[in-house]
Every structure is written in structure tokens, then in C-alpha cells.
CSV table of C-alpha atoms and ligand atoms in Angstrom, one decimal:
chain,number,residue,atom,x,y,z
A,1,UNK,CA,14.0,29.4,-6.4
A,2,UNK,CA,12.8,27.4,-9.4
A,3,UNK,CA,16.1,27.7,-11.3
A,4,UNK,CA,18.0,26.8,-8.1
A,5,UNK,CA,16.0,23.7,-7.2
A,6,UNK,CA,15.8,22.1,-10.6
A,7,UNK,CA,19.5,21.3,-11.1
A,8,UNK,CA,19.7,20.3,-7.5
A,9,UNK,CA,16.9,17.8,-7.9
A,10,UNK,CA,18.6,16.5,-11.1
A,11,UNK,CA,21.8,15.9,-9.2
A,12,UNK,CA,20.0,14.2,-6.4
A,13,UNK,CA,18.2,12.0,-8.9
A,14,UNK,CA,21.4,11.0,-10.7
A,15,UNK,CA,23.0,10.2,-7.3
A,16,UNK,CA,20.0,8.1,-6.3
A,17,UNK,CA,19.6,6.1,-9.4
A,18,UNK,CA,23.2,5.5,-10.4
A,19,UNK,CA,25.2,6.4,-7.3
A,20,UNK,CA,26.7,4.8,-4.2
A,21,UNK,CA,23.4,3.9,-2.5
A,22,UNK,CA,22.5,1.2,-5.0
A,23,UNK,CA,23.4,-1.7,-2.7
A,24,UNK,CA,21.0,-4.1,-1.1
A,25,UNK,CA,21.7,-7.3,0.7
A,26,UNK,CA,25.4,-7.9,1.6
A,27,UNK,CA,26.7,-11.4,1.5
A,28,UNK,CA,29.2,-10.8,4.3
A,29,UNK,CA,26.5,-9.4,6.6
A,30,UNK,CA,24.3,-12.4,5.8
A,31,UNK,CA,27.1,-14.8,6.6
A,32,UNK,CA,27.8,-13.1,9.9
A,33,UNK,CA,24.2,-13.3,10.9
A,34,UNK,CA,23.9,-17.0,9.9
A,35,UNK,CA,25.2,-17.6,13.5
A,36,UNK,CA,22.6,-15.4,15.2
A,37,UNK,CA,19.9,-17.3,16.9
A,38,UNK,CA,16.2,-16.3,16.8
A,39,UNK,CA,16.5,-14.3,20.0
A,40,UNK,CA,19.4,-12.2,18.7
A,41,UNK,CA,17.6,-11.6,15.4
A,42,UNK,CA,14.4,-10.6,17.1
A,43,UNK,CA,16.2,-8.3,19.6
A,44,UNK,CA,18.0,-6.5,16.7
A,45,UNK,CA,14.8,-6.2,14.8
A,46,UNK,CA,13.1,-4.7,17.8
A,47,UNK,CA,16.0,-2.2,18.3
A,48,UNK,CA,15.6,-1.1,14.7
A,49,UNK,CA,11.8,-0.7,14.9
A,50,UNK,CA,12.4,1.4,18.0
A,51,UNK,CA,14.9,3.6,16.2
A,52,UNK,CA,13.2,4.7,13.0
A,53,UNK,CA,9.9,5.5,11.4
A,54,UNK,CA,8.0,2.4,10.1
A,55,UNK,CA,5.1,2.8,7.7
A,56,UNK,CA,2.9,0.5,5.6
A,57,UNK,CA,1.5,2.3,2.6
A,58,UNK,CA,-1.7,0.3,2.1
A,59,UNK,CA,-3.9,-0.4,5.1
A,60,UNK,CA,-7.5,-1.1,4.2
A,61,UNK,CA,-8.5,-0.7,7.9
A,62,UNK,CA,-11.3,1.8,7.0
A,63,UNK,CA,-13.3,-1.1,5.7
A,64,UNK,CA,-13.3,-2.5,9.2
A,65,UNK,CA,-13.6,0.9,10.9
A,66,UNK,CA,-17.1,1.1,9.3
A,67,UNK,CA,-18.3,-1.9,11.2
A,68,UNK,CA,-20.6,-0.9,14.1
A,69,UNK,CA,-18.8,-1.2,17.4
A,70,UNK,CA,-15.3,-1.7,16.0
A,71,UNK,CA,-12.7,-0.1,18.2
A,72,UNK,CA,-9.3,0.3,16.8
A,73,UNK,CA,-7.8,0.9,20.2
A,74,UNK,CA,-8.7,-2.7,21.2
A,75,UNK,CA,-6.8,-5.9,20.1
A,76,UNK,CA,-8.6,-8.2,17.6
A,77,UNK,CA,-7.8,-11.4,15.8
A,78,UNK,CA,-7.5,-11.9,12.1
A,79,UNK,CA,-9.1,-15.4,12.3
A,80,UNK,CA,-12.1,-14.7,14.6
A,81,UNK,CA,-12.7,-11.1,13.9
A,82,UNK,CA,-11.5,-10.8,10.3
A,83,UNK,CA,-9.4,-7.8,11.3
A,84,UNK,CA,-5.7,-7.3,10.6
A,85,UNK,CA,-5.0,-3.8,11.8
A,86,UNK,CA,-5.5,-2.1,15.2
A,87,UNK,CA,-3.3,0.0,17.4
A,88,UNK,CA,-2.3,-2.7,20.0
A,89,UNK,CA,-1.2,-5.0,17.2
A,90,UNK,CA,0.7,-2.2,15.5
A,91,UNK,CA,2.5,-1.7,18.8
A,92,UNK,CA,3.4,-5.4,18.9
A,93,UNK,CA,4.6,-5.5,15.3
A,94,UNK,CA,6.7,-2.3,15.7
A,95,UNK,CA,4.7,-0.5,13.1
A,96,UNK,CA,4.3,3.2,13.6
A,97,UNK,CA,1.5,3.6,11.2
A,98,UNK,CA,0.9,4.1,7.5
A,99,UNK,CA,-1.7,5.1,4.9
A,100,UNK,CA,-5.3,4.3,5.8
A,101,UNK,CA,-7.0,3.8,2.4
A,102,UNK,CA,-10.2,5.5,1.2
A,103,UNK,CA,-11.4,2.7,-1.0
A,104,UNK,CA,-14.6,2.6,-3.1
A,105,UNK,CA,-15.3,-0.5,-5.1
A,106,UNK,CA,-15.7,0.1,-8.9
A,107,UNK,CA,-19.3,0.2,-10.0
A,108,UNK,CA,-21.0,1.1,-13.3
A,109,UNK,CA,-20.0,4.4,-15.0
A,110,UNK,CA,-23.4,6.0,-14.6
A,111,UNK,CA,-24.2,9.4,-13.3
A,112,UNK,CA,-26.1,7.9,-10.3
A,113,UNK,CA,-23.3,5.5,-9.3
A,114,UNK,CA,-20.6,8.0,-9.8
A,115,UNK,CA,-22.4,10.4,-7.4
A,116,UNK,CA,-22.7,7.6,-4.9
A,117,UNK,CA,-19.0,6.9,-5.2
A,118,UNK,CA,-18.2,10.5,-4.5
A,119,UNK,CA,-20.4,10.5,-1.3
A,120,UNK,CA,-18.9,7.2,-0.1
A,121,UNK,CA,-15.3,8.5,-0.6
A,122,UNK,CA,-16.0,11.6,1.4
A,123,UNK,CA,-17.7,9.6,4.1
A,124,UNK,CA,-14.7,7.3,4.5
A,125,UNK,CA,-12.3,10.2,4.5
A,126,UNK,CA,-14.3,11.8,7.3
A,127,UNK,CA,-14.4,8.5,9.2
A,128,UNK,CA,-10.6,8.2,9.2
A,129,UNK,CA,-10.3,11.8,10.4
A,130,UNK,CA,-12.9,11.2,13.2
A,131,UNK,CA,-11.0,8.0,14.2
A,132,UNK,CA,-7.8,10.0,14.7
A,133,UNK,CA,-9.7,12.7,16.7
A,134,UNK,CA,-11.5,10.1,19.0
A,135,UNK,CA,-8.1,8.4,19.6
A,136,UNK,CA,-6.0,11.6,19.7
A,137,UNK,CA,-4.1,10.2,22.7
A,138,UNK,CA,-2.9,7.2,20.6
A,139,UNK,CA,-2.7,8.5,17.0
A,140,UNK,CA,-2.7,11.5,14.8
A,141,UNK,CA,-3.2,12.5,11.1
A,142,UNK,CA,-0.1,13.2,9.2
A,143,UNK,CA,0.2,15.0,5.8
A,144,UNK,CA,4.0,15.6,5.7
A,145,UNK,CA,7.1,13.6,6.6
A,146,UNK,CA,7.8,16.1,9.4
A,147,UNK,CA,4.3,15.6,10.9
A,148,UNK,CA,4.8,11.8,10.8
A,149,UNK,CA,8.2,12.0,12.6
A,150,UNK,CA,6.7,14.4,15.2
A,151,UNK,CA,3.8,12.0,16.0
A,152,UNK,CA,6.3,9.2,16.3
A,153,UNK,CA,8.4,11.2,18.8
A,154,UNK,CA,5.2,11.8,20.8
A,155,UNK,CA,4.7,8.0,20.9
A,156,UNK,CA,1.6,8.2,18.7
A,157,UNK,CA,0.6,6.2,15.7
A,158,UNK,CA,0.9,7.9,12.3
A,159,UNK,CA,-2.2,8.0,10.1
A,160,UNK,CA,-1.7,9.2,6.6
A,161,UNK,CA,-4.6,8.9,4.1
A,162,UNK,CA,-4.5,7.6,0.5
A,163,UNK,CA,-7.2,7.0,-2.1
A,164,UNK,CA,-7.7,3.7,-3.9
A,165,UNK,CA,-9.8,4.1,-7.0
A,166,UNK,CA,-10.3,7.4,-8.9
A,167,UNK,CA,-14.0,6.5,-9.0
A,168,UNK,CA,-14.3,8.6,-5.8
A,169,UNK,CA,-14.1,11.8,-7.8
A,170,UNK,CA,-16.8,10.9,-10.3
A,171,UNK,CA,-16.0,13.2,-13.3
A,172,UNK,CA,-15.0,16.1,-11.2
A,173,UNK,CA,-11.3,16.8,-11.1
A,174,UNK,CA,-11.8,19.7,-8.7
A,175,UNK,CA,-12.7,17.2,-6.0
A,176,UNK,CA,-9.0,16.3,-5.8
A,177,UNK,CA,-8.3,19.6,-4.0
A,178,UNK,CA,-11.0,18.9,-1.5
A,179,UNK,CA,-9.4,15.5,-0.7
A,180,UNK,CA,-6.0,17.2,-0.5
A,181,UNK,CA,-7.4,19.8,2.0
A,182,UNK,CA,-8.9,17.0,4.0
A,183,UNK,CA,-5.4,15.5,4.3
A,184,UNK,CA,-5.3,12.8,1.6
A,185,UNK,CA,-1.7,12.4,0.2
A,186,UNK,CA,-1.9,9.8,-2.5
A,187,UNK,CA,-4.4,9.1,-5.2
A,188,UNK,CA,-4.7,5.6,-6.8
A,189,UNK,CA,-6.1,6.1,-10.3
A,190,UNK,CA,-7.9,2.9,-10.8
A,191,UNK,CA,-8.9,-0.4,-9.1
A,192,UNK,CA,-9.6,-3.9,-10.6
A,193,UNK,CA,-11.7,-2.5,-13.5
A,194,UNK,CA,-11.4,0.3,-16.0
A,195,UNK,CA,-12.9,3.6,-14.9
A,196,UNK,CA,-13.2,7.2,-16.3
A,197,UNK,CA,-9.5,7.9,-15.7
A,198,UNK,CA,-7.6,4.9,-16.8
A,199,UNK,CA,-7.3,1.2,-17.7
A,200,UNK,CA,-6.9,-1.3,-15.0
A,201,UNK,CA,-4.4,-4.2,-15.1
A,202,UNK,CA,-7.2,-6.7,-14.4
A,203,UNK,CA,-10.3,-5.7,-16.4
A,204,UNK,CA,-11.5,-8.8,-18.1
A,205,UNK,CA,-12.9,-6.6,-20.9
A,206,UNK,CA,-9.4,-5.4,-21.9
A,207,UNK,CA,-8.3,-1.8,-22.5
A,208,UNK,CA,-10.9,0.9,-22.8
A,209,UNK,CA,-8.7,4.0,-23.0
A,210,UNK,CA,-5.4,2.4,-24.0
A,211,UNK,CA,-3.8,3.9,-20.9
A,212,UNK,CA,-4.8,7.2,-19.4
A,213,UNK,CA,-8.0,8.9,-20.6
A,214,UNK,CA,-8.1,12.7,-21.1
A,215,UNK,CA,-9.6,13.0,-17.7
A,216,UNK,CA,-6.8,10.8,-16.3
A,217,UNK,CA,-4.2,13.1,-17.8
A,218,UNK,CA,-6.0,16.1,-16.2
A,219,UNK,CA,-5.9,14.2,-12.9
A,220,UNK,CA,-2.1,13.6,-13.1
A,221,UNK,CA,-1.6,17.3,-13.8
A,222,UNK,CA,-3.8,18.2,-10.8
A,223,UNK,CA,-2.0,15.8,-8.5
A,224,UNK,CA,1.3,17.4,-9.5
A,225,UNK,CA,-0.1,20.9,-8.9
A,226,UNK,CA,-1.5,19.9,-5.4
A,227,UNK,CA,1.5,17.8,-4.2
A,228,UNK,CA,-0.5,14.6,-4.1
A,229,UNK,CA,1.4,11.4,-4.8
A,230,UNK,CA,0.0,9.4,-7.8
A,231,UNK,CA,-0.4,5.7,-7.0
A,232,UNK,CA,-0.1,3.4,-10.0
A,233,UNK,CA,-0.9,0.1,-8.3
A,234,UNK,CA,-3.7,-1.7,-10.1
A,235,UNK,CA,-3.1,0.4,-13.3
A,236,UNK,CA,-2.5,-1.4,-16.6
A,237,UNK,CA,1.1,-1.3,-17.9
A,238,UNK,CA,0.2,1.2,-20.6
A,239,UNK,CA,-1.5,3.4,-17.9
A,240,UNK,CA,1.7,3.4,-15.9
A,241,UNK,CA,3.8,4.3,-18.9
A,242,UNK,CA,1.4,7.1,-19.7
A,243,UNK,CA,1.7,8.4,-16.1
A,244,UNK,CA,5.5,8.2,-16.2
A,245,UNK,CA,5.5,10.3,-19.3
A,246,UNK,CA,3.0,12.8,-18.0
A,247,UNK,CA,3.9,13.3,-14.4
A,248,UNK,CA,6.4,16.0,-13.3
A,249,UNK,CA,6.8,14.3,-9.9
A,250,UNK,CA,8.0,10.8,-8.8
A,251,UNK,CA,5.4,8.0,-8.7
A,252,UNK,CA,4.2,5.7,-5.9
A,253,UNK,CA,3.0,2.1,-6.4
A,254,UNK,CA,1.4,1.7,-2.9
A,255,UNK,CA,1.0,-2.1,-3.1
A,256,UNK,CA,2.6,-4.0,-6.0
A,257,UNK,CA,5.0,-6.9,-6.6
A,258,UNK,CA,7.5,-8.1,-9.2
A,259,UNK,CA,6.2,-9.5,-12.5
A,260,UNK,CA,9.6,-11.2,-13.2
A,261,UNK,CA,9.2,-13.1,-10.0
A,262,UNK,CA,5.5,-14.1,-10.6
A,263,UNK,CA,3.7,-13.2,-13.8
A,264,UNK,CA,0.5,-11.8,-12.4
A,265,UNK,CA,-1.1,-8.7,-14.1
A,266,UNK,CA,-1.1,-6.9,-10.7
A,267,UNK,CA,2.8,-7.0,-10.6
A,268,UNK,CA,5.2,-4.6,-12.3
A,269,UNK,CA,7.6,-5.7,-14.9
A,270,UNK,CA,11.3,-4.8,-14.8
A,271,UNK,CA,11.2,-2.0,-17.5
A,272,UNK,CA,8.4,-0.3,-15.4
A,273,UNK,CA,10.3,-0.8,-12.1
A,274,UNK,CA,13.4,0.6,-13.7
A,275,UNK,CA,11.6,3.7,-15.1
A,276,UNK,CA,9.7,4.3,-11.8
A,277,UNK,CA,13.1,4.3,-10.1
A,278,UNK,CA,14.7,6.5,-12.7
A,279,UNK,CA,11.9,9.1,-12.0
A,280,UNK,CA,12.8,9.0,-8.3
A,281,UNK,CA,9.6,6.9,-7.4
A,282,UNK,CA,9.0,4.0,-5.0
A,283,UNK,CA,7.3,0.6,-5.2
A,284,UNK,CA,5.9,-0.9,-2.0
A,285,UNK,CA,6.1,-4.7,-2.0
A,286,UNK,CA,2.5,-6.0,-1.6
A,287,UNK,CA,1.9,-9.0,0.7
A,288,UNK,CA,-1.2,-10.3,-1.1
A,289,UNK,CA,-0.9,-14.1,-1.3
A,290,UNK,CA,-2.4,-14.6,-4.8
A,291,UNK,CA,0.1,-12.3,-6.5
A,292,UNK,CA,3.3,-13.9,-5.2
A,293,UNK,CA,3.5,-17.6,-6.1
A,294,UNK,CA,1.6,-20.7,-7.0
A,295,UNK,CA,0.3,-22.1,-3.8
A,296,UNK,CA,0.1,-25.8,-3.0
A,297,UNK,CA,-2.9,-27.5,-4.6
A,298,UNK,CA,-5.5,-28.7,-2.1
A,299,UNK,CA,-8.9,-30.0,-3.4
A,300,UNK,CA,-10.6,-30.0,0.0
A,301,UNK,CA,-9.6,-26.4,0.7
A,302,UNK,CA,-10.6,-25.3,-2.8
A,303,UNK,CA,-14.0,-27.0,-2.4
A,304,UNK,CA,-14.5,-25.0,0.8
A,305,UNK,CA,-13.6,-21.7,-0.9
A,306,UNK,CA,-15.9,-22.5,-3.8
A,307,UNK,CA,-18.8,-23.2,-1.4
A,308,UNK,CA,-18.0,-19.9,0.5
A,309,UNK,CA,-18.0,-18.0,-2.8
A,310,UNK,CA,-21.4,-19.5,-3.8
A,311,UNK,CA,-22.9,-18.6,-0.4
A,312,UNK,CA,-22.2,-14.9,-0.9
A,313,UNK,CA,-22.5,-14.7,-4.7
A,314,UNK,CA,-24.9,-11.8,-5.4
A,315,UNK,CA,-24.8,-8.9,-7.9
A,316,UNK,CA,-25.8,-6.5,-5.1
A,317,UNK,CA,-23.5,-5.1,-2.5
A,318,UNK,CA,-23.9,-7.2,0.7
A,319,UNK,CA,-25.4,-5.6,3.9
A,320,UNK,CA,-22.7,-4.8,6.4
A,321,UNK,CA,-23.5,-7.7,8.8
A,322,UNK,CA,-23.5,-10.2,6.0
A,323,UNK,CA,-20.2,-8.9,4.7
A,324,UNK,CA,-18.6,-9.1,8.1
A,325,UNK,CA,-19.7,-12.7,8.3
A,326,UNK,CA,-18.4,-13.4,4.8
A,327,UNK,CA,-15.0,-12.0,5.8
A,328,UNK,CA,-14.9,-14.0,9.0
A,329,UNK,CA,-15.7,-17.2,7.2
A,330,UNK,CA,-12.9,-16.8,4.6
A,331,UNK,CA,-10.5,-16.0,7.4
A,332,UNK,CA,-11.5,-19.1,9.3
A,333,UNK,CA,-10.8,-21.1,6.1
A,334,UNK,CA,-7.4,-19.3,5.8
A,335,UNK,CA,-6.7,-20.2,9.4
A,336,UNK,CA,-7.5,-23.9,8.8
A,337,UNK,CA,-5.4,-24.1,5.6
A,338,UNK,CA,-2.1,-22.3,5.9
A,339,UNK,CA,-1.3,-23.8,2.4
A,340,UNK,CA,-3.6,-21.1,1.0
A,341,UNK,CA,-0.9,-18.6,1.6
A,342,UNK,CA,2.3,-17.5,-0.1
A,343,UNK,CA,5.3,-17.7,2.2
A,344,UNK,CA,7.5,-14.9,3.6
A,345,UNK,CA,10.8,-16.1,1.9
A,346,UNK,CA,9.0,-15.8,-1.5
A,347,UNK,CA,7.8,-12.3,-0.7
A,348,UNK,CA,11.4,-11.4,0.2
A,349,UNK,CA,12.6,-12.9,-3.1
A,350,UNK,CA,10.3,-10.3,-4.8
A,351,UNK,CA,11.9,-7.6,-2.6
A,352,UNK,CA,15.5,-8.8,-3.5
A,353,UNK,CA,14.6,-8.7,-7.1
A,354,UNK,CA,13.0,-5.3,-7.0
A,355,UNK,CA,16.1,-3.9,-5.1
A,356,UNK,CA,18.4,-5.5,-7.7
A,357,UNK,CA,16.5,-3.7,-10.5
A,358,UNK,CA,15.6,-0.4,-8.8
A,359,UNK,CA,18.2,0.1,-6.1
A,360,UNK,CA,17.6,0.3,-2.3
A,361,UNK,CA,16.1,3.8,-2.5
A,362,UNK,CA,13.0,2.8,-4.4
A,363,UNK,CA,11.5,-0.1,-2.5
A,364,UNK,CA,9.2,-0.3,0.5
A,365,UNK,CA,6.4,-2.4,2.0
A,366,UNK,CA,2.7,-2.8,2.2
A,367,UNK,CA,0.5,-5.5,3.7
A,368,UNK,CA,-2.8,-4.8,2.0
A,369,UNK,CA,-4.2,-5.8,5.4
A,370,UNK,CA,-8.0,-5.7,5.7
A,371,UNK,CA,-8.1,-5.7,1.9
A,372,UNK,CA,-7.2,-9.4,1.3
A,373,UNK,CA,-3.5,-9.2,2.2
A,374,UNK,CA,-1.5,-11.6,4.3
A,375,UNK,CA,1.0,-14.3,3.8
A,376,UNK,CA,2.2,-17.1,6.2
A,377,UNK,CA,3.9,-15.6,9.2
A,378,UNK,CA,2.7,-12.1,8.2
A,379,UNK,CA,-1.0,-12.3,8.6
A,380,UNK,CA,-1.5,-9.0,10.4
A,381,UNK,CA,0.4,-5.9,11.6
A,382,UNK,CA,1.5,-7.7,14.8
A,383,UNK,CA,3.8,-9.9,12.7
A,384,UNK,CA,5.7,-7.1,10.8
A,385,UNK,CA,8.9,-7.9,12.6
A,386,UNK,CA,9.1,-11.3,10.9
A,387,UNK,CA,9.7,-9.4,7.7
A,388,UNK,CA,12.6,-7.4,9.3
A,389,UNK,CA,14.1,-10.7,10.6
A,390,UNK,CA,14.0,-12.3,7.2
A,391,UNK,CA,15.6,-9.2,5.6
A,392,UNK,CA,18.3,-9.2,8.3
A,393,UNK,CA,19.0,-12.8,7.5
A,394,UNK,CA,19.5,-11.9,3.9
A,395,UNK,CA,22.1,-9.3,4.7
A,396,UNK,CA,20.2,-6.0,4.5
A,397,UNK,CA,21.9,-3.3,6.6
A,398,UNK,CA,20.2,-1.2,9.3
A,399,UNK,CA,20.3,1.8,6.9
A,400,UNK,CA,18.7,-0.3,4.1
A,401,UNK,CA,15.8,-1.2,6.5
A,402,UNK,CA,15.3,2.3,7.6
A,403,UNK,CA,14.8,3.4,3.9
A,404,UNK,CA,12.5,0.5,3.0
A,405,UNK,CA,10.4,0.9,6.2
A,406,UNK,CA,9.5,4.4,5.4
A,407,UNK,CA,12.4,6.6,4.5
A,408,UNK,CA,11.9,6.1,0.8
A,409,UNK,CA,8.2,6.8,0.6
A,410,UNK,CA,8.7,9.9,2.8
A,411,UNK,CA,11.4,11.1,0.4
A,412,UNK,CA,9.0,10.7,-2.5
A,413,UNK,CA,6.2,12.6,-0.6
A,414,UNK,CA,8.6,15.4,0.1
A,415,UNK,CA,9.7,15.6,-3.5
A,416,UNK,CA,6.1,15.5,-4.8
A,417,UNK,CA,5.3,18.4,-2.5
A,418,UNK,CA,8.5,20.2,-3.6
A,419,UNK,CA,7.4,19.9,-7.3
A,420,UNK,CA,4.0,21.4,-6.4
A,421,UNK,CA,5.6,24.3,-4.5
A,422,UNK,CA,7.8,25.0,-7.6
A,423,UNK,CA,4.7,25.1,-9.8
A,424,UNK,CA,2.9,27.7,-7.6
B,501,LIG,ZN1,-5.6,-2.9,-4.0
């Protein structure tokens, strides 16, 4: 089986990275659609969303699920409730589902805080599972592409799980298997600061391990063995190169943009994009405003943001009710000042660039909703179709959209699981 599959995968890889499916936007299609009015564009977008699986790979909704009384089956507002994801709005935006993120903020690398992070990670994982059980009529947990497609056919939302920040395993690589058994299917090595596994792209102290640590390398091997996708978003460039060299399976960047389009440390440069594609991986374009473009200066707005920051500046984690209030207030400021946001055409410029560098088989989408994401006209999951409309205008085909809306990341998950099966 092993000898049979290896050359096959090689052929598929060559086809994918150099073959006929490179194409992205088509000028003729764009010219044809220039005559379409908004109604025709919207109706075509709706037909597409009805016809294929649509996934967002980075939904921070568990942060909101932890609020007392929050009900994901009810509709909320991003301005008044500081909530960007719920099932009714997914339905409106034509989003089948995506990866609910187990996120634990990076704290000190002490024994006590590592143990706390382990507890918190497990608690959030169980909360996501409970949510799908409580709302079993509306949604279900998926761990494979097949399960996702079955849920969709049953008319249910698809809930995958992913981890953001390797802090959640403390120094215990064996915990990865527990997460895998609970249904987690991607593992993000690092968040905004360096941890035990790897260097972050945004740690003000600079590199600590110069890429992956020994523990980080053991984690990559374990993810390969288990069939867990490795998420390199937030990792430093050197960390990503190290993972590319070490991993036997394709990589995922669950929420990242293009550095060539906007030079922010959170974005991926062209050589990295190219190498991720060459390894069969996928990069999911992130709709986090600060990483996409310089926004219009506005002194009054900035003063309000500074005052808001000051109100909540504390070295201690905020109590839940204070944190909710903090998020509501920043969203009210966001509501008052649309100039705070990057715009949708700029986000799609990033996508165009990524497709030109990587090919259509290696790009997808993620809102980073409930985790700080959102750009003008794409402020919550109910507005997802605006993205499709802009991509249709640019000349992306129906097939291109099916790949980017979920086909690509499901291919990567299947391949990662196939690599694990071969290693057994
Ligand atoms: Zn993030």
C-alpha cells in the first residue's frame, strides 16, 4: 500500500503545482460579468453557496460561547453584542461551518501557567463538543471531509475543531493524541509570543529558538503520525521554513495574508507561499483589518481607541463580564468609524496575489471572526456572500470558488490523514 500510494501522491502533487489547474481569475469571465447587476451577482452567489461546501478555517466563536447565557442558535449583532458568529447568521451568509478554535492566550512559561493552559484548552474543547450536542438538530462535529459533506447534506452546520497556540499542551506532546481523539484536526504551533514549541512572528523580544524548538519538532512528527494538520499562522518565517522541512504532510495556514501585498509580520512572503503550495498545502486568507492595508488616519477615532485601551489596561486577565463590555465598546467604536477597517477589494487583491503565486488549489478563506477579524462589508458570517460577489466580479469560475470555499482545505485534511495512515 505504501509503495503504491507514494508515487501516486507525487504525481498528484506535480499535477496540482504545475498542471492545468493553475488558473485563477479569467479576464473574459470578468468582462462578461461587468454587465451583471447586483441582483444577478447575488443570485449567482446564492446558487453557488447552495451547491457546495463552504468553510471558514478560523472561527474564534468559543470565546463568545463561554459567555454566560450566549446561545449560538439565536441571532446576534456584531455592534451591540460583540458577536460575529452564530447559526442564523451562518445561514444568511451561506456558510456551512468551519473550524471552531480552541484558543488560549500566551502566558508565562512557568509550570503553574502551563498547567492552567492545559486545563483551559481541554475545557474549551469540551465546550465546543457540548455545543454541538446541545444543538444536534442544527449542527454536528466533523473530523473528516466525508463527515463534513454528510452534515451538509443533512442540512446541518459543520463544526470542525482547531487549536490556536501550542501552549495548550504545556510540555506534554502526548496530549496531542487526546486532542485528536476529542476531534481536533488542526494544531496551531504558536500565537503572538514565542512559546515552548516555536518562535512567533510578532514577539517583541525577537527569536528565542530560531525557528522550531526540539519540542516543536517532536510536535510536528506527532501531528504527522496522528493525521493532524499543522497550522503555521502566527509562526515566524524561520519557524514556517523549519516546519516545511520537517513535516511529511502538507501544511495549513488557517488565517494569513500576503506579505507582498502588505508587509506585516503576520503575513506570508512569496517564497513561503510558493513552498507551502509545492508541499501541497493551503493558505486561508485572513480578514483581520490591521494586516491588510494602511487605514485612513482619523485623530478623533484614534483618541477613542486610546481611551478604550487605557480603560482596560491591566496586567491581569479581565473578569468575563468586564471583558464582554470591553469587546462591546470596541465594536461600537468600529461601528461608528468604518474608516477603521480595511476594505473588501483590498482583501481580494491579497487573494489574487496569493492565487498568482500558489495556484488556485492552495488558497482559501478565514474571517478570524470573534477574534478581532472583520473588514468593511464583511463584518460577520452573515456577510460572507459579499466575498463571493467580489470574486465573481474579478472573473473567478464556479469551480475556483468551490475550491477556495472549502475544497482545498478538505483535500489537505484528507492528504494529512492519508500520510498518517501510511505511517501506521
Ligand atoms: Zn490568530
